[in-house]
Amino acid sequence: MIQKPRGTKDIYSEEMDIYNYIAKVTFNVMKKYGFNEISTPIFEKSELFLKGVGEDTDIVNKEMYTFDDKGGRSITLRPEGTAGVARAYIEEALEMKMGLPLKLMYNMQVFRYEKVQKGRQRQFTQIGGELFGSPNPYADFEIIKICMEILKELKIDKNIVLKINSLGNKESRENYKKVLAEYSDKNIEKYCVTCQRRRETNILRMLDCKEKECKKLNNDAPKIIDYLTEEDKNHFEELKKYLDTTKLKGEYEVDPYIVRGLDYYNRTVFEILDADKKAILGGGRYDGLIEKLGGKSTEAVGFAFGGERVKDIILEKYTEKQKQELKQKVDYVIVKEYGVENNIYANTVAERLREKGFVVIDELMDKSFKAQMKNANKIGAKKAIIIGKEEVQNGVLTIKDMESGEQIQIDKEEI
Ligand code: AMP
């Protein structure tokens, strides 16, 4: 048997219903804020991610699915959504076509060659949004608010933690990087090997190291918040002011260790973690990306969450009844003896019901009455329409309520 590649999944039945539900709820929330859906290619030229995500990041260093196509071009399966959407924004001149601020949402498959474990796959779903054109903290606030609203609508907003931080603009970061370098150099041999490398390549990433010893060292490290320029500080303070006017007052944490793994972020960054401290969602501002990719300088802020992580939380938190409600509903199952005359009769009934919007499953096999009833139960049909010789002869239908077992007979024309 040929098996699927490691780190990928087949999705069907209950899980598929949950995915569709997550996407629907998310997009419904985002539509209320004026987001439009965008779809970009699954693969892009590799240079997009080298430039966009950053050459010193884990994603680009270790995790990209990169290959030469038959024309000898270096191609990469997208490891995240933002770079592709930013490329499309520039290439398609979306500023001209759609105006600013522009809000784009997506539901996409992304690919990272990661160490596979629970909640960490090599192909996974990112659902998110990007907002182009506003430099203001009120836009950051709107994005964070949308994230919290999505989790609330999905009924998984209990026991989650919103963490925010500011990485400032270049000047703040350069100031801070110097201080951090001085601090870490004093103890450099105590850091893990990866952090010793990060010290040289991407020093901010030292802050989100999960190694115990590094964490301890980071606890005493200088905090970026204390090195922000006046402008950056005001930007962050304004964002907090807005958050403090909502139910989030007192519910979010400023966490100086949130730096996010990608190079393009500046100023606001944020993450939402579940009760086990696993990241559900991440986002932030990336004012420099569009220009870096060759577009006109355009401020932007966005977010994305992992569909699988949200799905797992739903599977864990939802009651059986809640899960049942997400299932694709079957209104009617037609139970009949297979045969041309019966099929024609059944088809007219099914057609009429489907026109009215009902889900109708007509019998296509040649199963026994008992097997058909069993199947109707299994797929959770609400009613069975029984079509036998007698029904066809008299132009009637026998309708059985699958829950109460009650049976009635009606004229076929009444349906
Ligand atoms: P990131 O772009 O790394 O911040 O990822 C955004 C979100 O995607 C995270 O908060 C996770 O929920 C999810 N995610 C990231 N990496 C993986 C992975 N390898 N497998 C499944 N979900 C992931």
Coordinates of C-alpha atoms and ligand atoms in Angstrom, one line a residue, residues 59 80 112 114 119-122 124-126 260 262 271 279-282 304-306 308-309, ligand 1:
I59 CA 11.6 28.7 7.7
E80 CA 3.3 30.9 4.8
R112 CA 7.2 23.4 6.0
E114 CA 9.3 20.4 10.2
G119 CA 0.0 19.8 16.1
R120 CA 3.0 20.1 13.9
Q121 CA 2.7 18.9 10.3
R122 CA 4.5 19.4 7.0
F124 CA -1.1 22.5 7.2
T125 CA -3.8 25.1 6.8
Q126 CA -3.3 28.8 7.5
R260 CA 7.9 35.9 15.8
L262 CA 9.9 35.9 10.4
E271 CA 0.3 35.7 19.4
A279 CA 0.5 28.9 19.5
I280 CA -2.9 29.0 17.9
L281 CA -2.4 32.2 16.0
G282 CA 0.2 34.8 15.2
A304 CA -2.9 33.8 10.5
F305 CA -4.0 30.8 12.5
G306 CA -3.3 27.1 12.1
E308 CA -5.3 22.0 12.5
R309 CA -4.6 23.5 15.9
Ligands
AMP1 P1 3.5 31.0 12.1 O1 3.4 31.6 10.7 O2 4.7 30.1 12.3 O3 3.4 32.0 13.1 O4 2.2 30.1 12.2 C1 1.0 30.6 12.4 C2 0.1 29.5 13.0 O5 0.1 28.4 12.2 C3 0.6 29.0 14.3 O6 0.1 29.8 15.4 C4 0.1 27.6 14.4 O7 -1.2 27.6 14.8 C5 0.1 27.2 12.9 N1 1.3 26.3 12.6 C6 2.6 26.7 12.4 N2 3.4 25.7 12.1 C7 2.6 24.6 12.0 C8 2.8 23.3 11.7 N3 4.0 22.8 11.3 N4 1.8 22.4 11.7 C9 0.5 22.9 12.0 N5 0.3 24.1 12.3 C10 1.3 25.0 12.3

